[in-house]
GROMACS .gro file of C-alpha atoms in nm:
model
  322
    1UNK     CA    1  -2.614   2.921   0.094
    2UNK     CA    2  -2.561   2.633  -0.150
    3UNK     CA    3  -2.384   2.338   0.055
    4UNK     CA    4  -2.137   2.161  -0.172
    5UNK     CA    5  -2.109   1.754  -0.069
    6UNK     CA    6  -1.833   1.664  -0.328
    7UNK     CA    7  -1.540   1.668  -0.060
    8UNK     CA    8  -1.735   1.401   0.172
    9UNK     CA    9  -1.835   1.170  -0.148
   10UNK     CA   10  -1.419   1.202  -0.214
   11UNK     CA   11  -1.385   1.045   0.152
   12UNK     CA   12  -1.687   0.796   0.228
   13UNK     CA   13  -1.535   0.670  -0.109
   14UNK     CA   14  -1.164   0.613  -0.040
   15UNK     CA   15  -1.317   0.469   0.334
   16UNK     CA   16  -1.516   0.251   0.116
   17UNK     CA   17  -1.200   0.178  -0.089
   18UNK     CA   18  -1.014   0.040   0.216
   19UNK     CA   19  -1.306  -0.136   0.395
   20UNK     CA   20  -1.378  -0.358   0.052
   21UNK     CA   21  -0.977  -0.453   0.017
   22UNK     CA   22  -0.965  -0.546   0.400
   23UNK     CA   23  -1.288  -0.755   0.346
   24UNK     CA   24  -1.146  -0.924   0.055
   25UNK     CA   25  -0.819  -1.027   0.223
   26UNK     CA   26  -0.993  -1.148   0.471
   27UNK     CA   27  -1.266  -1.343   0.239
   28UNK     CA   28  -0.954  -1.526   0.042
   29UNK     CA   29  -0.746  -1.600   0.405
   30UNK     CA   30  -0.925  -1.646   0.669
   31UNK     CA   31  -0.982  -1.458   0.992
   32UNK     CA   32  -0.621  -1.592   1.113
   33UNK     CA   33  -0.485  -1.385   0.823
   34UNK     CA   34  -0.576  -1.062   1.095
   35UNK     CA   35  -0.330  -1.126   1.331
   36UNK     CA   36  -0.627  -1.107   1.614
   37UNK     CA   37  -0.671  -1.467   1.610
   38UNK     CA   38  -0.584  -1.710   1.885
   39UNK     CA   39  -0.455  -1.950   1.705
   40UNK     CA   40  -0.163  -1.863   1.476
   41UNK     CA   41  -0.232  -1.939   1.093
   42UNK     CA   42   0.024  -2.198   1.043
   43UNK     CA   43  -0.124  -2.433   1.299
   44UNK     CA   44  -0.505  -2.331   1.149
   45UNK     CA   45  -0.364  -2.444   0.819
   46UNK     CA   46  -0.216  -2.776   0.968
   47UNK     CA   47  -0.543  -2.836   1.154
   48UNK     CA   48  -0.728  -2.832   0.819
   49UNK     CA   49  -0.512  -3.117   0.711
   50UNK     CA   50  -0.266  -2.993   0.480
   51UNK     CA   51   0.104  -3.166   0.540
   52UNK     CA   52   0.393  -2.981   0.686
   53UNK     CA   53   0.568  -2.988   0.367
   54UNK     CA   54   0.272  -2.778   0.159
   55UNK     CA   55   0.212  -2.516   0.482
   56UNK     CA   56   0.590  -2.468   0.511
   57UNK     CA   57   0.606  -2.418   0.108
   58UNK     CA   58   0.321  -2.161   0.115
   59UNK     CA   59   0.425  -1.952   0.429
   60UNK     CA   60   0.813  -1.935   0.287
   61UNK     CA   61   0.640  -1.835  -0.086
   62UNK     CA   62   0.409  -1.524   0.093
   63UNK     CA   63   0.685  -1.415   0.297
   64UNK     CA   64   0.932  -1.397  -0.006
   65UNK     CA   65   0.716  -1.297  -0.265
   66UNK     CA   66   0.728  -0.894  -0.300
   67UNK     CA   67   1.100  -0.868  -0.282
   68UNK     CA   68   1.123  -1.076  -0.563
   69UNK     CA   69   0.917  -0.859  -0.716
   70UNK     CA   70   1.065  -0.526  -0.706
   71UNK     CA   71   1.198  -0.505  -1.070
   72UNK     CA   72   0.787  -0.442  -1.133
   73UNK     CA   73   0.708  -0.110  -1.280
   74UNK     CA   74   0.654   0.113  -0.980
   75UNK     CA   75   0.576  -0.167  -0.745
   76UNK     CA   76   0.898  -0.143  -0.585
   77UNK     CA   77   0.771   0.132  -0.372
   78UNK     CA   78   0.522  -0.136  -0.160
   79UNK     CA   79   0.684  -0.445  -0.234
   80UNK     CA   80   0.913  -0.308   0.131
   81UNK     CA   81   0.568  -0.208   0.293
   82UNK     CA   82   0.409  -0.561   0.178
   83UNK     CA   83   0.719  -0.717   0.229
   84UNK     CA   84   0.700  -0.635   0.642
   85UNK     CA   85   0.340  -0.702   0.634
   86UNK     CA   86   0.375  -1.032   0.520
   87UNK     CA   87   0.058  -0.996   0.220
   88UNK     CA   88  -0.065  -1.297   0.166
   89UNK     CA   89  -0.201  -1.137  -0.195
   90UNK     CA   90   0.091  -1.189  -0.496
   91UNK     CA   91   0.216  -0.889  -0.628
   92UNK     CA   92  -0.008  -0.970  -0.950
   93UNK     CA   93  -0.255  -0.978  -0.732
   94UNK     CA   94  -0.243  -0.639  -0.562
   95UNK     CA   95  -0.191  -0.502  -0.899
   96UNK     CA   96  -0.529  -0.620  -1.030
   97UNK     CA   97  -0.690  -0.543  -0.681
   98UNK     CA   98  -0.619  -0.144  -0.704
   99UNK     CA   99  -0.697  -0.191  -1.099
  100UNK     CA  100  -1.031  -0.332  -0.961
  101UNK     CA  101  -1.049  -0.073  -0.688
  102UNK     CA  102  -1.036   0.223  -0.928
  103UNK     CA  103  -1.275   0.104  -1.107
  104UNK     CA  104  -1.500   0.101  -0.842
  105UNK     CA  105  -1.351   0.415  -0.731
  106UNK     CA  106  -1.474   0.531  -1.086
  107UNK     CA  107  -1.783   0.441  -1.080
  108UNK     CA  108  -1.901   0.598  -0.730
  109UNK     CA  109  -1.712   0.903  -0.846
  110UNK     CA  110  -1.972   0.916  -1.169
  111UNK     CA  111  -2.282   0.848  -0.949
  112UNK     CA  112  -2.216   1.088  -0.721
  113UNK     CA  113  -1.997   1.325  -0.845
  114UNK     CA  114  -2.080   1.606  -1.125
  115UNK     CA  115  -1.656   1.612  -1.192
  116UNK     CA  116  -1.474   1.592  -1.532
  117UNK     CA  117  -1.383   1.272  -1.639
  118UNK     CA  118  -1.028   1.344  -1.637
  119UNK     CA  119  -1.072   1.439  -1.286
  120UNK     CA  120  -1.289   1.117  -1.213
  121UNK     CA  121  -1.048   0.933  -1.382
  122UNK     CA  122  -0.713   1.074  -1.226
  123UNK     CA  123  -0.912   1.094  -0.884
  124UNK     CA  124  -1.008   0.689  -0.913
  125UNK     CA  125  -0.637   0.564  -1.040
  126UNK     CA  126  -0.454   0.798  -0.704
  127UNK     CA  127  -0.813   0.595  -0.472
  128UNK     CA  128  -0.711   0.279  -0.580
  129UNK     CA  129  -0.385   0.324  -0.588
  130UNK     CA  130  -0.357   0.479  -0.227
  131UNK     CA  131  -0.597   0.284  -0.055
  132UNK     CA  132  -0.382  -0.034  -0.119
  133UNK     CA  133  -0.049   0.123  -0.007
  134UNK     CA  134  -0.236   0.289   0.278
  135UNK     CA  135  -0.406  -0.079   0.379
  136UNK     CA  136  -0.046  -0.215   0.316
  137UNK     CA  137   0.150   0.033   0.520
  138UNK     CA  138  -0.129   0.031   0.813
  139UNK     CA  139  -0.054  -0.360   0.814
  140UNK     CA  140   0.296  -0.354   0.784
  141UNK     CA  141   0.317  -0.113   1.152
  142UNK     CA  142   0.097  -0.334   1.293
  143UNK     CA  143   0.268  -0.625   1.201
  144UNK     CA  144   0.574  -0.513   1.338
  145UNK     CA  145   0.443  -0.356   1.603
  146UNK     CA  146   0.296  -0.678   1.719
  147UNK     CA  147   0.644  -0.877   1.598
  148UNK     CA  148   0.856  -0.659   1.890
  149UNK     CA  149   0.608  -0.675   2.162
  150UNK     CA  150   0.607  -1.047   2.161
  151UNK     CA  151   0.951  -1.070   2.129
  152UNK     CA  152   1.068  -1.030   2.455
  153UNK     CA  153   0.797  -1.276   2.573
  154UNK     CA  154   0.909  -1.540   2.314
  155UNK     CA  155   1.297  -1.502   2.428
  156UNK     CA  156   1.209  -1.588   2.773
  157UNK     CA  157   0.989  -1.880   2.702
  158UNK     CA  158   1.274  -1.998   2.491
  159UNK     CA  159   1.472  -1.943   2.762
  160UNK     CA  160   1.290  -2.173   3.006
  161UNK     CA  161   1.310  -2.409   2.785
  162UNK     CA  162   1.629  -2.438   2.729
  163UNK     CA  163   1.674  -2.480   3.064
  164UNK     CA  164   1.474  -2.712   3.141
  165UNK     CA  165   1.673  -2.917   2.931
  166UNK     CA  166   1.508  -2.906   2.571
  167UNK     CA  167   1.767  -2.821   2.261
  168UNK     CA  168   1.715  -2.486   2.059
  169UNK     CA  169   1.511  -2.649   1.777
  170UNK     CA  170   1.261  -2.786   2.033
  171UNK     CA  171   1.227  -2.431   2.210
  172UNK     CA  172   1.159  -2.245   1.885
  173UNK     CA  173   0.930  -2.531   1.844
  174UNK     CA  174   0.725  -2.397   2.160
  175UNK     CA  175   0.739  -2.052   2.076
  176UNK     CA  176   0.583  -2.142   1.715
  177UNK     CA  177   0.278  -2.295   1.915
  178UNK     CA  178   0.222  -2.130   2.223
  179UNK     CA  179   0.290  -1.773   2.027
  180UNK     CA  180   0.027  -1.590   1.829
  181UNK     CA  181   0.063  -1.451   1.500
  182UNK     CA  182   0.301  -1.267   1.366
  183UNK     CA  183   0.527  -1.471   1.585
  184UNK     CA  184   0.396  -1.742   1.600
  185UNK     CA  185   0.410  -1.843   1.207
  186UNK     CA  186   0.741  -1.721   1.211
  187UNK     CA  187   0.865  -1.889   1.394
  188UNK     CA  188   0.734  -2.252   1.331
  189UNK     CA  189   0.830  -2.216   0.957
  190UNK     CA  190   1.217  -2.142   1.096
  191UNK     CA  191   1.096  -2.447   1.288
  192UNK     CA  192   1.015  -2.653   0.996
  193UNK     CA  193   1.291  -2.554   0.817
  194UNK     CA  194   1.549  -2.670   1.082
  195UNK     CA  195   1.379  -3.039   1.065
  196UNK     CA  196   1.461  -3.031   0.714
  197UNK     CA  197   1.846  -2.922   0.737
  198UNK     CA  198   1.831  -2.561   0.720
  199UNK     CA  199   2.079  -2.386   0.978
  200UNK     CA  200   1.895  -2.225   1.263
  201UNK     CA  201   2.094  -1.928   1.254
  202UNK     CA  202   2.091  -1.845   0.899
  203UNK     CA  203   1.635  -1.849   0.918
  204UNK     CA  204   1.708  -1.625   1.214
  205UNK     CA  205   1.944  -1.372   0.983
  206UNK     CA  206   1.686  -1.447   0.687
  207UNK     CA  207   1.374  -1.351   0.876
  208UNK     CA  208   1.555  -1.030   1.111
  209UNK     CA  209   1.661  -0.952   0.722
  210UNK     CA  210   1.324  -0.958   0.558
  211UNK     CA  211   1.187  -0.748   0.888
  212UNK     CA  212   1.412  -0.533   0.900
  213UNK     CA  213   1.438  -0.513   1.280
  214UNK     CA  214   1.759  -0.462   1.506
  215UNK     CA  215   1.602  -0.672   1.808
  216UNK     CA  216   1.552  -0.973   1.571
  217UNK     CA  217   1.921  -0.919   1.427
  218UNK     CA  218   2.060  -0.931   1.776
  219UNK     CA  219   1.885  -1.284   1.857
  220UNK     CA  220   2.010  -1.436   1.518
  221UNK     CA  221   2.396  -1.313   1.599
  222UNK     CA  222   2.384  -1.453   1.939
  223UNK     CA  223   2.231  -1.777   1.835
  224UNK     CA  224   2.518  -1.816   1.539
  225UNK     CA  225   2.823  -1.642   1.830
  226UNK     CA  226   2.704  -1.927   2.073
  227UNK     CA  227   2.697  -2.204   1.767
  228UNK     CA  228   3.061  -2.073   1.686
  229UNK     CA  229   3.231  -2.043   2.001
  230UNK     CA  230   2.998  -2.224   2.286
  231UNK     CA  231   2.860  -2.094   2.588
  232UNK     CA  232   2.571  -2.124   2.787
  233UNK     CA  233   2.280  -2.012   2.545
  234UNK     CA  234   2.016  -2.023   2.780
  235UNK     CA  235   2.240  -1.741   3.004
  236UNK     CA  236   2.282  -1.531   2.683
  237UNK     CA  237   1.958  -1.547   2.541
  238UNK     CA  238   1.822  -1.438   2.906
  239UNK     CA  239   2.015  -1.104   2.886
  240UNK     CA  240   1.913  -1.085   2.606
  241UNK     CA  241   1.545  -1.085   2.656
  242UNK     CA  242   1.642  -0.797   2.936
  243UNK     CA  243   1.771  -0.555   2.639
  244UNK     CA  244   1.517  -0.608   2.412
  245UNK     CA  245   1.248  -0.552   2.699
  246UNK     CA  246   1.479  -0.272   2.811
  247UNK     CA  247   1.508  -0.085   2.412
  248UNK     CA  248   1.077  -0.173   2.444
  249UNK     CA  249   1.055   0.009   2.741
  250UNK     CA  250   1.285   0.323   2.643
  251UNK     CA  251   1.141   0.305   2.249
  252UNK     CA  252   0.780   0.356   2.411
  253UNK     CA  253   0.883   0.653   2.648
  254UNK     CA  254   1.074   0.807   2.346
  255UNK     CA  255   0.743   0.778   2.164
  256UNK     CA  256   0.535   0.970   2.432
  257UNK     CA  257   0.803   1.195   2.478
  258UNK     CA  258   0.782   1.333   2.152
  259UNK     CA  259   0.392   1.266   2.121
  260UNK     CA  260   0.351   1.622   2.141
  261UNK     CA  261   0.564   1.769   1.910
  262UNK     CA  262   0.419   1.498   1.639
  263UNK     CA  263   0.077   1.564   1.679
  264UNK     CA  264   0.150   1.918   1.667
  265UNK     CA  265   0.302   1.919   1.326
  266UNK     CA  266   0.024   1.685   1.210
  267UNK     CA  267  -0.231   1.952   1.301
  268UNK     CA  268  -0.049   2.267   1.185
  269UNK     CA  269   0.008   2.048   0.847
  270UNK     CA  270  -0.362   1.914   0.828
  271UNK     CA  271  -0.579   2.204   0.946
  272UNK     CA  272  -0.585   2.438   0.646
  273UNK     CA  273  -0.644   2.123   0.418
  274UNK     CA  274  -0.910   2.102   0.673
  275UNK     CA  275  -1.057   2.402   0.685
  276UNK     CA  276  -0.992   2.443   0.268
  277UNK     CA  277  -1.313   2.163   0.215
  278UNK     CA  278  -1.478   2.317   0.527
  279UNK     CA  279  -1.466   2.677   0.334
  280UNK     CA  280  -1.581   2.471   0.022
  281UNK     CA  281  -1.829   2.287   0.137
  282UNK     CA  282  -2.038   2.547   0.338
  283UNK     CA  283  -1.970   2.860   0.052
  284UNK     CA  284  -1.884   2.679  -0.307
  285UNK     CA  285  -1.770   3.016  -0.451
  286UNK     CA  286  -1.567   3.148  -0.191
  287UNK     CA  287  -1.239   3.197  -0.391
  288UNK     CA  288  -1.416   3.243  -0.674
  289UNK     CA  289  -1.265   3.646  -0.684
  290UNK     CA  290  -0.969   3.534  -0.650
  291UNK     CA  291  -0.919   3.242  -0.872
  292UNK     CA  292  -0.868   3.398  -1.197
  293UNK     CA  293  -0.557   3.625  -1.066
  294UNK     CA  294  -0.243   3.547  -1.160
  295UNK     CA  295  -0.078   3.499  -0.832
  296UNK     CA  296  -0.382   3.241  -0.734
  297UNK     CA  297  -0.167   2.942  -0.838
  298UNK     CA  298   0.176   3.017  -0.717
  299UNK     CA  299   0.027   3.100  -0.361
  300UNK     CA  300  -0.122   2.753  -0.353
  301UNK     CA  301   0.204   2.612  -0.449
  302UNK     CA  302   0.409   2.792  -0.171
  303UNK     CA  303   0.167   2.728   0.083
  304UNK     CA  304   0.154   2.338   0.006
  305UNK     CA  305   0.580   2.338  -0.033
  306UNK     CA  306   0.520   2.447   0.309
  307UNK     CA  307   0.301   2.260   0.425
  308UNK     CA  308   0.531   1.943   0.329
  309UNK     CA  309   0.832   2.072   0.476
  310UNK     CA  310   0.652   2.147   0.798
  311UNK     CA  311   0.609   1.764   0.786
  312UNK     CA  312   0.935   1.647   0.652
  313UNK     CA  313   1.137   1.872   0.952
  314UNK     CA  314   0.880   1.742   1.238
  315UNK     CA  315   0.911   1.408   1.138
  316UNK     CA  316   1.306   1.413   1.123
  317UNK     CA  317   1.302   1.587   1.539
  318UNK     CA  318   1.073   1.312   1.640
  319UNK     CA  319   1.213   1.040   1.449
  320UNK     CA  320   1.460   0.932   1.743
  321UNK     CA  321   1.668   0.622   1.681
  322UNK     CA  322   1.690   0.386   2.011
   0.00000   0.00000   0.00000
C-alpha cells in the first residue's frame, strides 16, 4: 500500500507559515508586542527613553493605520481584523510579508511536493495569503478578548480613584500603568492625549469606535452624559463596572451554553475533509474509478455547498447577541 505524504507537507507548511510571521512580529516589536508581558508596551517604550510626544505619535499611527487603508486592493477585508488587533506591521508591510510568505510557501511546496506548478503556485499565494489573515484574526480575538476581561477591573480601579479624590484624567492615568496590555496602552495614549487638549470623552468614543465593542461605548457615553449634565461620576462609573461584569458573566455562560452545538457543527463540517486526506493518504488511488465519471465533480460540489451551509446555519443559532 503506497502511503501518500503530500496532505501533511500541505500542513507542517502553512504551521510553518504562521510560526515564521509570529516570530517576525515579534523580532521587529518586542516581546511586549504579545500582550503576555507585564509591563504594558507604552511604558517599555518610555523606559527606553523615547519622549512622550514620539510614543504617543507611534501608538496613535499603529492603531489608525489599517482603516486608513481600506481603499487597498483587497486589503479591506483585514484592515477590520488588523484594525482590532492593533498590528503593529503597516499595511505595506503585511502586503510584502504574505508576498514573502508565499514565496517561501513556494519553495517548500517544490522541495517536497511532486505538484504542478500551477498548483504550487495557486497553493503558495492562498498559504501566504491565509496564514496572515489567520495570524491576524487569531490576534484580533485575543486582543479583544483580553480588552473586555480587564475592563471591568479597570472601571473599578478608576472608580477608587475617583473617590479617593483624584480627577478623571489622573484615574485613567492609573489604569494606563497599573493595567497590562491591551489596556494598558490604551489607555495611557487617551491619557496623553488629554494632557495635550484632547477631550476625554471623544478618545473614549474614538477608541470604543475603532474596537468595536458595546462595553467600551457605554463607558465613553457615561463619561461625556456626566461632563454634560453633572453627577457623581464615581457612583455611575461603579454601576457601571457591575453591568459590564454582569454582560461578562452572562456572555461566558451563553458561550458554554451553546459550546455544544458549536463544536458539533465544527465536527460534522470538518470530519469528511478529515477523513478525505486520511482516505488519500493511506490508499492514493482510491477514487481513482470514480474520477473520470461525469457526475464525479458535481457530487463534490454539492457535498462542499453543504458542508458550508452546515457552518453558516450553526454559526447563526450559536451566535447569541448579549
Amino acid at each position: 500500500m503506497q502511503i501518500s505524504a503530500e496532505p501533511i507537507i500541505y500542513g507542517l507548511i502553512f504551521v510553518s507559515v504562521l510560526v515564521l510571521v509570529e516570530g517576525l512580529y515579534l523580532t521587529v516589536f518586542g516581546k511586549s508586542i504579545s500582550l503576555n508581558s507585564r509591563v504594558n508596551r507604552r511604558l517599555e517604550l518610555l523606559e527606553k527613553g523615547a519622549g512622550r510626544e514620539q510614543v504617543l505619535e507611534q501608538l496613535r499611527k499603529e492603531m489608525t493605520q489599517h482603516m486608513k487603508s481600506q481603499s487597498i486592493p483587497l486589503y479591506s477585508i483585514l484592515a477590520a481584523k488588523a484594525q482590532k488587533a492593533n498590528i503593529a506591521f503597516s499595511p505595506v508591510q503585511l502586503i510584502m510579508i504574505m508576498g514573502v510568505l508565499a514565496a517561501i510557501a513556494f519553495v517548500g511546496l517544490t522541495v517536497g511536493t511532486e505538484a504542478g506548478i500551477a498548483v504550487r503556485l495557486a497553493v503558495a499565494i492562498g498559504m501566504g495569503v491565509g496564514g496572515v489573515y489567520v495570524w491576524v484574526n487569531g490576534k484580533a480575538k485575543k486582543r479583544t478578548g483580553m480588552i473586555e476581561e480587564q475592563l471591568p477591573d479597570a472601571v473599578e480601579l478608576m472608580v477608587r480613584s475617583l473617590r479617593v479624590g483624584h480627577p478623571f484624567s489622573s484615574a485613567i492615568g492609573i489604569v494606563a500603568k497599573e493595567v497590562p496590555d491591551p489596556l494598558g496602552s490604551e489607555m495611557g495614549v487617551i491619557a496623553d492625549e488629554a494632557a495635550y487638549g484632547r477631550d476625554m470623552s471623544e478618545s473614549l468614543k474614538a477608541m470604543s469606535d475603532r474596537m468595536d465593542m458595546q462595553d467600551l461605548r457605554f463607558l465613553a457615553v457615561a463619561v461625556t452624559i456626566q461632563q454634560q449634565s453633572g453627577g457623581n461620576l464615581a457612583e455611575i462609573l461603579d454601576g457601571l463596572a457591575k453591568v459590564i461584569r454582569a454582560r461578562f458573566r452572562l456572555f461566558r455562560r451563553v458561550k458554554a451554553i451553546t459550546a455544544e452545538a458549536k463544536w458539533s457543527g465544527m465536527f460534522l463540517s470538518i470530519f469528511p475533509l478529515v477523513a478525505l486526506v486520511g482516505i488519500n493518504v493511506a490508499q492514493p488511488n482510491y477514487y481513482d474509478k470514480v474520477s473520470d465519471t461525469p457526475v464525479f465533480v458535481p457530487a463534490c460540489l454539492v457535498v462542499a455547498a453543504f458542508l458550508v451551509t452546515n457552518l453558516v446555519v450553526m454559526r447563526s443559532l450559536v451566535n447569541i447577541k448579549v
